[in-house]
């Protein structure tokens, strides 16, 4: 294969040659090259093909379709949108809105609902429900211009790299959904795990959303400028999980759209090896024992899943408890959890009250009252205050974790 | 021998960290003290999360009642220890540079508000005479 880039010497020699210049000027597509900063203006087959493409099939990609990804995979070789019906014609921006546009928001939402069908495999039944629901509503609304209506994106359209068939861009949370999660956790005081179940978003993601939203609100309060146009442009071109607002009348009875599988077992490093443990036939070997076989400190899978309470609820249902009974148990659990939360909050407040803050010119001096008694008789107690005497530093010891393991928010 | 309340520097290079200790005056700085009253981290910590207009803060742990006891039995705080102890009201502040400066500025502005600044005409008349 010949080198793609010509050496600079060769290029300058060619550009200084008059024949090369004349060839350049004779090129009809010259007008569209204004952006090019390169000194090498000679025409190569590659260049020609590139400009042919950018003025032909590639022109469709210049302006992204609203509410859709802008990937190469959605178009065929001739620049036609593959999923569009034969009568489909792309509307230009300055064209005035027709009355068919009225059903647009519903349309986009329905599309987004259908979008998720290809990517999530474990939540197939729910997705199918959503799709069916959407189809029903589509049949009801029966828009006049069926030909004009753009079909929803398929799995093929969600491939940003045409050569890599296995890479599909994953959905991200929409702005509304993130706001709803933040409000639910902060305003309503719902636990992260409950919010995770309600919105179908993993625990970690709920935590991240709450943290980042908090930072965002703080920035707004401080008067910092946010890069909103950028965020909007990026979100417009990504597949997103929409928020089904239950307060709206048209969403009555609709379930929220699941973003991802929330109860997947996290692979513990200790379980990556394959084990063959001989066990007597007479012995009971449960999951707890299986966890212990890998590592003595490893909890069984039942305790390591993100939402054991869901399993518990299913188990109660399977044992045939009545609805009232199950409800009572669930309420008990909820009350216990709230009590725990309240106690934690109280302890935190008590600690804050014990502090004495002395504001000075540049910073606050925060005094925490401690007790010298904690050091014990020999002054080496674990809870004792201050740097230890007669103890070597352990920061060079093996296994000392120095990178931060948690984020304060 | 004199008992002092002073700081003992621990921590790494560029990361100072002090124990607030009660020790005999003539012992070495980092030798085993009579008692460790607390710690002082002089590096300002970033504002705590959730604190929109938060200020940086310095972390001090101190057994206040025990410090009060040692002062009561005649321990002599060093200048820095005096400054820290005076913040929690164990001692009278010793150096009040900021406070005195504030008073000076206040008095100055009060004087300026009472006496009008000399105008150009007034200075001219002074020059002619």
PDB file of N, CA, C and O in Angstrom, chain A residues 214 217-218 221-222 352 355-373 385-389 393 395-396 408-409, chain B residues 10-12 17 19 21 30-33 36 38-40 44 48-52 55-64 66 83-84 87-88:
ATOM      1  N   UNK A 214     -26.359  17.724  41.667  1.00  0.00           N
ATOM      2  CA  UNK A 214     -26.066  18.614  42.798  1.00  0.00           C
ATOM      3  C   UNK A 214     -24.980  19.625  42.409  1.00  0.00           C
ATOM      4  O   UNK A 214     -25.110  20.822  42.674  1.00  0.00           O
ATOM      5  N   UNK A 217     -26.480  22.197  40.130  1.00  0.00           N
ATOM      6  CA  UNK A 217     -27.297  23.207  40.829  1.00  0.00           C
ATOM      7  C   UNK A 217     -26.390  24.188  41.564  1.00  0.00           C
ATOM      8  O   UNK A 217     -26.672  25.387  41.615  1.00  0.00           O
ATOM      9  N   UNK A 218     -25.315  23.658  42.139  1.00  0.00           N
ATOM     10  CA  UNK A 218     -24.400  24.557  42.839  1.00  0.00           C
ATOM     11  C   UNK A 218     -23.777  25.552  41.878  1.00  0.00           C
ATOM     12  O   UNK A 218     -23.618  26.726  42.190  1.00  0.00           O
ATOM     13  N   UNK A 221     -26.184  28.173  41.113  1.00  0.00           N
ATOM     14  CA  UNK A 221     -26.311  29.090  42.245  1.00  0.00           C
ATOM     15  C   UNK A 221     -25.122  30.040  42.310  1.00  0.00           C
ATOM     16  O   UNK A 221     -25.259  31.191  42.718  1.00  0.00           O
ATOM     17  N   UNK A 222     -23.966  29.544  41.908  1.00  0.00           N
ATOM     18  CA  UNK A 222     -22.774  30.396  41.935  1.00  0.00           C
ATOM     19  C   UNK A 222     -22.693  31.311  40.722  1.00  0.00           C
ATOM     20  O   UNK A 222     -21.776  32.125  40.616  1.00  0.00           O
ATOM     21  N   UNK A 352     -21.935  17.532  63.854  1.00  0.00           N
ATOM     22  CA  UNK A 352     -21.811  18.910  63.387  1.00  0.00           C
ATOM     23  C   UNK A 352     -21.975  19.890  64.559  1.00  0.00           C
ATOM     24  O   UNK A 352     -21.276  20.901  64.636  1.00  0.00           O
ATOM     25  N   UNK A 355     -18.974  20.435  66.722  1.00  0.00           N
ATOM     26  CA  UNK A 355     -17.878  21.230  66.151  1.00  0.00           C
ATOM     27  C   UNK A 355     -18.038  22.692  66.497  1.00  0.00           C
ATOM     28  O   UNK A 355     -19.135  23.195  66.622  1.00  0.00           O
ATOM     29  N   UNK A 356     -16.889  23.357  66.634  1.00  0.00           N
ATOM     30  CA  UNK A 356     -16.935  24.800  66.857  1.00  0.00           C
ATOM     31  C   UNK A 356     -16.204  25.452  65.698  1.00  0.00           C
ATOM     32  O   UNK A 356     -15.037  25.147  65.459  1.00  0.00           O
ATOM     33  N   UNK A 357     -16.893  26.302  64.963  1.00  0.00           N
ATOM     34  CA  UNK A 357     -16.301  26.917  63.777  1.00  0.00           C
ATOM     35  C   UNK A 357     -15.941  28.355  64.094  1.00  0.00           C
ATOM     36  O   UNK A 357     -16.790  29.137  64.526  1.00  0.00           O
ATOM     37  N   UNK A 358     -14.676  28.706  63.906  1.00  0.00           N
ATOM     38  CA  UNK A 358     -14.216  30.068  64.144  1.00  0.00           C
ATOM     39  C   UNK A 358     -13.847  30.679  62.800  1.00  0.00           C
ATOM     40  O   UNK A 358     -12.844  30.321  62.215  1.00  0.00           O
ATOM     41  N   UNK A 359     -14.677  31.552  62.254  1.00  0.00           N
ATOM     42  CA  UNK A 359     -14.331  32.154  60.975  1.00  0.00           C
ATOM     43  C   UNK A 359     -13.231  33.181  61.121  1.00  0.00           C
ATOM     44  O   UNK A 359     -13.295  34.054  62.007  1.00  0.00           O
ATOM     45  N   UNK A 360     -12.220  33.057  60.308  1.00  0.00           N
ATOM     46  CA  UNK A 360     -11.141  34.054  60.279  1.00  0.00           C
ATOM     47  C   UNK A 360     -11.102  34.657  58.896  1.00  0.00           C
ATOM     48  O   UNK A 360     -11.968  34.394  58.067  1.00  0.00           O
ATOM     49  N   UNK A 361     -10.040  35.422  58.623  1.00  0.00           N
ATOM     50  CA  UNK A 361     -10.051  36.212  57.400  1.00  0.00           C
ATOM     51  C   UNK A 361     -10.137  35.332  56.150  1.00  0.00           C
ATOM     52  O   UNK A 361     -10.957  35.555  55.277  1.00  0.00           O
ATOM     53  N   UNK A 362      -9.287  34.304  56.060  1.00  0.00           N
ATOM     54  CA  UNK A 362      -9.227  33.541  54.814  1.00  0.00           C
ATOM     55  C   UNK A 362      -9.935  32.200  54.899  1.00  0.00           C
ATOM     56  O   UNK A 362     -10.396  31.669  53.900  1.00  0.00           O
ATOM     57  N   UNK A 363      -9.956  31.586  56.056  1.00  0.00           N
ATOM     58  CA  UNK A 363     -10.634  30.290  56.185  1.00  0.00           C
ATOM     59  C   UNK A 363     -11.235  30.125  57.564  1.00  0.00           C
ATOM     60  O   UNK A 363     -10.945  30.892  58.471  1.00  0.00           O
ATOM     61  N   UNK A 364     -12.058  29.128  57.654  1.00  0.00           N
ATOM     62  CA  UNK A 364     -12.659  28.813  58.949  1.00  0.00           C
ATOM     63  C   UNK A 364     -11.757  27.822  59.683  1.00  0.00           C
ATOM     64  O   UNK A 364     -11.209  26.912  59.082  1.00  0.00           O
ATOM     65  N   UNK A 365     -11.661  27.996  60.992  1.00  0.00           N
ATOM     66  CA  UNK A 365     -10.981  27.006  61.812  1.00  0.00           C
ATOM     67  C   UNK A 365     -12.058  26.158  62.465  1.00  0.00           C
ATOM     68  O   UNK A 365     -12.907  26.680  63.184  1.00  0.00           O
ATOM     69  N   UNK A 366     -12.025  24.864  62.171  1.00  0.00           N
ATOM     70  CA  UNK A 366     -13.074  23.973  62.678  1.00  0.00           C
ATOM     71  C   UNK A 366     -12.484  23.138  63.814  1.00  0.00           C
ATOM     72  O   UNK A 366     -11.587  22.331  63.599  1.00  0.00           O
ATOM     73  N   UNK A 367     -12.995  23.363  65.013  1.00  0.00           N
ATOM     74  CA  UNK A 367     -12.514  22.630  66.184  1.00  0.00           C
ATOM     75  C   UNK A 367     -13.440  21.471  66.476  1.00  0.00           C
ATOM     76  O   UNK A 367     -14.643  21.667  66.622  1.00  0.00           O
ATOM     77  N   UNK A 368     -12.853  20.285  66.561  1.00  0.00           N
ATOM     78  CA  UNK A 368     -13.647  19.123  66.973  1.00  0.00           C
ATOM     79  C   UNK A 368     -13.171  18.715  68.350  1.00  0.00           C
ATOM     80  O   UNK A 368     -11.968  18.579  68.581  1.00  0.00           O
ATOM     81  N   UNK A 369     -14.125  18.535  69.251  1.00  0.00           N
ATOM     82  CA  UNK A 369     -13.752  18.159  70.615  1.00  0.00           C
ATOM     83  C   UNK A 369     -13.483  16.659  70.664  1.00  0.00           C
ATOM     84  O   UNK A 369     -14.307  15.870  70.229  1.00  0.00           O
ATOM     85  N   UNK A 370     -12.322  16.282  71.171  1.00  0.00           N
ATOM     86  CA  UNK A 370     -11.981  14.866  71.304  1.00  0.00           C
ATOM     87  C   UNK A 370     -11.633  14.606  72.764  1.00  0.00           C
ATOM     88  O   UNK A 370     -11.673  15.518  73.596  1.00  0.00           O
ATOM     89  N   UNK A 371     -11.289  13.379  73.061  1.00  0.00           N
ATOM     90  CA  UNK A 371     -10.926  13.052  74.434  1.00  0.00           C
ATOM     91  C   UNK A 371      -9.553  12.390  74.458  1.00  0.00           C
ATOM     92  O   UNK A 371      -9.289  11.486  73.648  1.00  0.00           O
ATOM     93  N   UNK A 372      -8.690  12.841  75.361  1.00  0.00           N
ATOM     94  CA  UNK A 372      -7.362  12.234  75.443  1.00  0.00           C
ATOM     95  C   UNK A 372      -7.446  10.826  76.027  1.00  0.00           C
ATOM     96  O   UNK A 372      -6.518  10.045  75.895  1.00  0.00           O
ATOM     97  N   UNK A 373      -8.561  10.532  76.662  1.00  0.00           N
ATOM     98  CA  UNK A 373      -8.700   9.218  77.297  1.00  0.00           C
ATOM     99  C   UNK A 373      -8.681   8.091  76.264  1.00  0.00           C
ATOM    100  O   UNK A 373      -8.332   6.962  76.586  1.00  0.00           O
ATOM    101  N   UNK A 385      -6.180  10.244  69.718  1.00  0.00           N
ATOM    102  CA  UNK A 385      -6.027  11.351  68.781  1.00  0.00           C
ATOM    103  C   UNK A 385      -4.547  11.558  68.475  1.00  0.00           C
ATOM    104  O   UNK A 385      -3.678  11.258  69.294  1.00  0.00           O
ATOM    105  N   UNK A 386      -4.274  12.042  67.297  1.00  0.00           N
ATOM    106  CA  UNK A 386      -2.919  12.474  66.959  1.00  0.00           C
ATOM    107  C   UNK A 386      -2.071  11.435  66.272  1.00  0.00           C
ATOM    108  O   UNK A 386      -2.419  10.269  66.174  1.00  0.00           O
ATOM    109  N   UNK A 387      -0.957  11.924  65.769  1.00  0.00           N
ATOM    110  CA  UNK A 387       0.027  11.071  65.096  1.00  0.00           C
ATOM    111  C   UNK A 387       0.644  10.141  66.126  1.00  0.00           C
ATOM    112  O   UNK A 387       0.966  10.571  67.228  1.00  0.00           O
ATOM    113  N   UNK A 388       0.815   8.872  65.770  1.00  0.00           N
ATOM    114  CA  UNK A 388       1.333   7.897  66.730  1.00  0.00           C
ATOM    115  C   UNK A 388       2.823   8.098  67.005  1.00  0.00           C
ATOM    116  O   UNK A 388       3.580   8.472  66.111  1.00  0.00           O
ATOM    117  N   UNK A 389       3.237   7.820  68.233  1.00  0.00           N
ATOM    118  CA  UNK A 389       4.667   7.843  68.578  1.00  0.00           C
ATOM    119  C   UNK A 389       5.203   6.427  68.523  1.00  0.00           C
ATOM    120  O   UNK A 389       4.524   5.486  68.934  1.00  0.00           O
ATOM    121  N   UNK A 393       5.900   4.629  59.543  1.00  0.00           N
ATOM    122  CA  UNK A 393       4.889   4.889  58.510  1.00  0.00           C
ATOM    123  C   UNK A 393       4.582   3.600  57.778  1.00  0.00           C
ATOM    124  O   UNK A 393       5.473   2.815  57.516  1.00  0.00           O
ATOM    125  N   UNK A 395       2.932   3.703  54.819  1.00  0.00           N
ATOM    126  CA  UNK A 395       2.447   4.031  53.483  1.00  0.00           C
ATOM    127  C   UNK A 395       3.250   3.363  52.377  1.00  0.00           C
ATOM    128  O   UNK A 395       2.837   3.378  51.233  1.00  0.00           O
ATOM    129  N   UNK A 396       4.400   2.765  52.704  1.00  0.00           N
ATOM    130  CA  UNK A 396       5.139   2.036  51.674  1.00  0.00           C
ATOM    131  C   UNK A 396       4.859   0.541  51.760  1.00  0.00           C
ATOM    132  O   UNK A 396       5.425  -0.240  51.030  1.00  0.00           O
ATOM    133  N   UNK A 408     -16.900  12.392  47.912  1.00  0.00           N
ATOM    134  CA  UNK A 408     -17.793  13.088  48.840  1.00  0.00           C
ATOM    135  C   UNK A 408     -18.809  13.891  48.053  1.00  0.00           C
ATOM    136  O   UNK A 408     -18.447  14.651  47.156  1.00  0.00           O
ATOM    137  N   UNK A 409     -20.056  13.705  48.371  1.00  0.00           N
ATOM    138  CA  UNK A 409     -21.069  14.516  47.695  1.00  0.00           C
ATOM    139  C   UNK A 409     -22.300  14.596  48.566  1.00  0.00           C
ATOM    140  O   UNK A 409     -22.580  13.713  49.333  1.00  0.00           O
TER     141      UNK A 409
ATOM    142  N   UNK B  10       4.541  16.597  62.530  1.00  0.00           N
ATOM    143  CA  UNK B  10       4.601  15.275  61.909  1.00  0.00           C
ATOM    144  C   UNK B  10       4.251  15.465  60.443  1.00  0.00           C
ATOM    145  O   UNK B  10       4.274  16.572  59.945  1.00  0.00           O
ATOM    146  N   UNK B  11       3.897  14.426  59.775  1.00  0.00           N
ATOM    147  CA  UNK B  11       3.544  14.573  58.370  1.00  0.00           C
ATOM    148  C   UNK B  11       4.757  14.501  57.488  1.00  0.00           C
ATOM    149  O   UNK B  11       5.879  14.374  57.958  1.00  0.00           O
ATOM    150  N   UNK B  12       4.524  14.602  56.194  1.00  0.00           N
ATOM    151  CA  UNK B  12       5.587  14.439  55.211  1.00  0.00           C
ATOM    152  C   UNK B  12       6.087  15.798  54.741  1.00  0.00           C
ATOM    153  O   UNK B  12       5.613  16.836  55.180  1.00  0.00           O
ATOM    154  N   UNK B  17       1.701  18.438  59.426  1.00  0.00           N
ATOM    155  CA  UNK B  17       0.606  17.991  60.283  1.00  0.00           C
ATOM    156  C   UNK B  17       1.149  18.065  61.707  1.00  0.00           C
ATOM    157  O   UNK B  17       2.258  17.622  61.969  1.00  0.00           O
ATOM    158  N   UNK B  19       0.821  17.625  65.979  1.00  0.00           N
ATOM    159  CA  UNK B  19       0.164  17.211  67.210  1.00  0.00           C
ATOM    160  C   UNK B  19       0.229  18.384  68.173  1.00  0.00           C
ATOM    161  O   UNK B  19       1.280  19.019  68.307  1.00  0.00           O
ATOM    162  N   UNK B  21       0.653  19.182  71.747  1.00  0.00           N
ATOM    163  CA  UNK B  21       1.133  18.330  72.842  1.00  0.00           C
ATOM    164  C   UNK B  21       1.411  19.149  74.095  1.00  0.00           C
ATOM    165  O   UNK B  21       1.628  20.363  74.037  1.00  0.00           O
ATOM    166  N   UNK B  30       9.867  16.358  68.748  1.00  0.00           N
ATOM    167  CA  UNK B  30       9.009  15.207  68.455  1.00  0.00           C
ATOM    168  C   UNK B  30       9.162  14.075  69.465  1.00  0.00           C
ATOM    169  O   UNK B  30       8.784  12.955  69.180  1.00  0.00           O
ATOM    170  N   UNK B  31       9.747  14.378  70.603  1.00  0.00           N
ATOM    171  CA  UNK B  31       9.913  13.315  71.592  1.00  0.00           C
ATOM    172  C   UNK B  31       8.566  13.000  72.237  1.00  0.00           C
ATOM    173  O   UNK B  31       7.595  13.752  72.074  1.00  0.00           O
ATOM    174  N   UNK B  32       8.551  11.920  72.960  1.00  0.00           N
ATOM    175  CA  UNK B  32       7.288  11.495  73.568  1.00  0.00           C
ATOM    176  C   UNK B  32       6.811  12.544  74.569  1.00  0.00           C
ATOM    177  O   UNK B  32       7.531  12.873  75.522  1.00  0.00           O
ATOM    178  N   UNK B  33       5.625  13.114  74.371  1.00  0.00           N
ATOM    179  CA  UNK B  33       5.173  14.204  75.246  1.00  0.00           C
ATOM    180  C   UNK B  33       4.488  13.652  76.496  1.00  0.00           C
ATOM    181  O   UNK B  33       4.282  12.446  76.625  1.00  0.00           O
ATOM    182  N   UNK B  36      -0.897  14.065  74.478  1.00  0.00           N
ATOM    183  CA  UNK B  36      -1.288  14.626  73.180  1.00  0.00           C
ATOM    184  C   UNK B  36      -2.688  15.195  73.341  1.00  0.00           C
ATOM    185  O   UNK B  36      -3.647  14.461  73.570  1.00  0.00           O
ATOM    186  N   UNK B  38      -4.285  17.064  71.002  1.00  0.00           N
ATOM    187  CA  UNK B  38      -5.061  17.064  69.771  1.00  0.00           C
ATOM    188  C   UNK B  38      -4.164  17.190  68.565  1.00  0.00           C
ATOM    189  O   UNK B  38      -2.956  16.961  68.650  1.00  0.00           O
ATOM    190  N   UNK B  39      -4.771  17.556  67.449  1.00  0.00           N
ATOM    191  CA  UNK B  39      -4.005  17.713  66.209  1.00  0.00           C
ATOM    192  C   UNK B  39      -4.395  19.022  65.538  1.00  0.00           C
ATOM    193  O   UNK B  39      -5.463  19.583  65.798  1.00  0.00           O
ATOM    194  N   UNK B  40      -3.518  19.470  64.651  1.00  0.00           N
ATOM    195  CA  UNK B  40      -3.783  20.687  63.872  1.00  0.00           C
ATOM    196  C   UNK B  40      -3.292  20.439  62.468  1.00  0.00           C
ATOM    197  O   UNK B  40      -2.111  20.154  62.264  1.00  0.00           O
ATOM    198  N   UNK B  44      -5.341  24.097  54.313  1.00  0.00           N
ATOM    199  CA  UNK B  44      -6.780  24.376  54.195  1.00  0.00           C
ATOM    200  C   UNK B  44      -7.484  23.298  53.378  1.00  0.00           C
ATOM    201  O   UNK B  44      -7.027  22.946  52.296  1.00  0.00           O
ATOM    202  N   UNK B  48     -16.714  22.001  52.098  1.00  0.00           N
ATOM    203  CA  UNK B  48     -17.421  20.730  52.187  1.00  0.00           C
ATOM    204  C   UNK B  48     -18.528  20.658  51.140  1.00  0.00           C
ATOM    205  O   UNK B  48     -19.092  21.683  50.764  1.00  0.00           O
ATOM    206  N   UNK B  49     -18.830  19.460  50.628  1.00  0.00           N
ATOM    207  CA  UNK B  49     -19.864  19.337  49.591  1.00  0.00           C
ATOM    208  C   UNK B  49     -21.225  19.782  50.117  1.00  0.00           C
ATOM    209  O   UNK B  49     -21.537  19.625  51.287  1.00  0.00           O
ATOM    210  N   UNK B  50     -21.983  20.366  49.224  1.00  0.00           N
ATOM    211  CA  UNK B  50     -23.291  20.887  49.611  1.00  0.00           C
ATOM    212  C   UNK B  50     -23.214  22.311  50.120  1.00  0.00           C
ATOM    213  O   UNK B  50     -24.220  22.935  50.394  1.00  0.00           O
ATOM    214  N   UNK B  51     -21.995  22.820  50.205  1.00  0.00           N
ATOM    215  CA  UNK B  51     -21.731  24.143  50.731  1.00  0.00           C
ATOM    216  C   UNK B  51     -21.545  25.060  49.530  1.00  0.00           C
ATOM    217  O   UNK B  51     -20.463  25.125  48.971  1.00  0.00           O
ATOM    218  N   UNK B  52     -22.617  25.745  49.101  1.00  0.00           N
ATOM    219  CA  UNK B  52     -22.533  26.447  47.828  1.00  0.00           C
ATOM    220  C   UNK B  52     -21.482  27.558  47.851  1.00  0.00           C
ATOM    221  O   UNK B  52     -20.629  27.639  46.989  1.00  0.00           O
ATOM    222  N   UNK B  55     -16.449  28.111  52.397  1.00  0.00           N
ATOM    223  CA  UNK B  55     -15.093  28.614  52.526  1.00  0.00           C
ATOM    224  C   UNK B  55     -14.184  27.430  52.825  1.00  0.00           C
ATOM    225  O   UNK B  55     -14.616  26.420  53.378  1.00  0.00           O
ATOM    226  N   UNK B  56     -12.916  27.570  52.475  1.00  0.00           N
ATOM    227  CA  UNK B  56     -11.973  26.535  52.884  1.00  0.00           C
ATOM    228  C   UNK B  56     -11.832  26.526  54.402  1.00  0.00           C
ATOM    229  O   UNK B  56     -12.089  27.531  55.062  1.00  0.00           O
ATOM    230  N   UNK B  57     -11.446  25.400  54.937  1.00  0.00           N
ATOM    231  CA  UNK B  57     -11.425  25.283  56.389  1.00  0.00           C
ATOM    232  C   UNK B  57     -10.210  24.491  56.835  1.00  0.00           C
ATOM    233  O   UNK B  57      -9.637  23.723  56.082  1.00  0.00           O
ATOM    234  N   UNK B  58      -9.799  24.722  58.091  1.00  0.00           N
ATOM    235  CA  UNK B  58      -8.669  23.995  58.665  1.00  0.00           C
ATOM    236  C   UNK B  58      -9.168  23.136  59.804  1.00  0.00           C
ATOM    237  O   UNK B  58      -9.974  23.569  60.616  1.00  0.00           O
ATOM    238  N   UNK B  59      -8.670  21.940  59.811  1.00  0.00           N
ATOM    239  CA  UNK B  59      -9.185  20.935  60.731  1.00  0.00           C
ATOM    240  C   UNK B  59      -8.351  20.926  62.013  1.00  0.00           C
ATOM    241  O   UNK B  59      -7.127  20.767  61.957  1.00  0.00           O
ATOM    242  N   UNK B  60      -8.998  21.105  63.147  1.00  0.00           N
ATOM    243  CA  UNK B  60      -8.315  21.054  64.441  1.00  0.00           C
ATOM    244  C   UNK B  60      -9.085  20.128  65.360  1.00  0.00           C
ATOM    245  O   UNK B  60     -10.300  20.277  65.510  1.00  0.00           O
ATOM    246  N   UNK B  61      -8.386  19.164  65.959  1.00  0.00           N
ATOM    247  CA  UNK B  61      -9.011  18.306  66.968  1.00  0.00           C
ATOM    248  C   UNK B  61      -8.366  18.655  68.292  1.00  0.00           C
ATOM    249  O   UNK B  61      -7.132  18.725  68.376  1.00  0.00           O
ATOM    250  N   UNK B  62      -9.188  18.881  69.288  1.00  0.00           N
ATOM    251  CA  UNK B  62      -8.628  19.356  70.555  1.00  0.00           C
ATOM    252  C   UNK B  62      -9.506  18.878  71.710  1.00  0.00           C
ATOM    253  O   UNK B  62     -10.728  18.974  71.642  1.00  0.00           O
ATOM    254  N   UNK B  63      -8.843  18.378  72.760  1.00  0.00           N
ATOM    255  CA  UNK B  63      -9.573  18.060  73.993  1.00  0.00           C
ATOM    256  C   UNK B  63      -9.611  19.345  74.810  1.00  0.00           C
ATOM    257  O   UNK B  63      -8.648  19.701  75.503  1.00  0.00           O
ATOM    258  N   UNK B  64     -10.737  20.056  74.687  1.00  0.00           N
ATOM    259  CA  UNK B  64     -10.782  21.424  75.217  1.00  0.00           C
ATOM    260  C   UNK B  64     -10.698  21.419  76.738  1.00  0.00           C
ATOM    261  O   UNK B  64      -9.950  22.217  77.335  1.00  0.00           O
ATOM    262  N   UNK B  66      -9.341  19.282  78.719  1.00  0.00           N
ATOM    263  CA  UNK B  66      -7.999  18.899  79.161  1.00  0.00           C
ATOM    264  C   UNK B  66      -7.019  20.068  78.942  1.00  0.00           C
ATOM    265  O   UNK B  66      -6.143  20.325  79.788  1.00  0.00           O
ATOM    266  N   UNK B  83      -2.536  31.059  70.008  1.00  0.00           N
ATOM    267  CA  UNK B  83      -3.488  31.510  68.993  1.00  0.00           C
ATOM    268  C   UNK B  83      -4.636  30.507  68.854  1.00  0.00           C
ATOM    269  O   UNK B  83      -5.809  30.891  68.815  1.00  0.00           O
ATOM    270  N   UNK B  84      -4.285  29.211  68.796  1.00  0.00           N
ATOM    271  CA  UNK B  84      -5.326  28.194  68.635  1.00  0.00           C
ATOM    272  C   UNK B  84      -6.223  28.118  69.868  1.00  0.00           C
ATOM    273  O   UNK B  84      -7.449  28.046  69.758  1.00  0.00           O
ATOM    274  N   UNK B  87      -8.773  30.787  70.238  1.00  0.00           N
ATOM    275  CA  UNK B  87      -9.939  30.716  69.340  1.00  0.00           C
ATOM    276  C   UNK B  87     -11.113  30.023  70.004  1.00  0.00           C
ATOM    277  O   UNK B  87     -12.271  30.285  69.673  1.00  0.00           O
ATOM    278  N   UNK B  88     -10.843  29.049  70.894  1.00  0.00           N
ATOM    279  CA  UNK B  88     -11.956  28.367  71.558  1.00  0.00           C
ATOM    280  C   UNK B  88     -12.244  28.993  72.914  1.00  0.00           C
ATOM    281  O   UNK B  88     -13.005  28.446  73.703  1.00  0.00           O
TER     282      UNK B  88
END
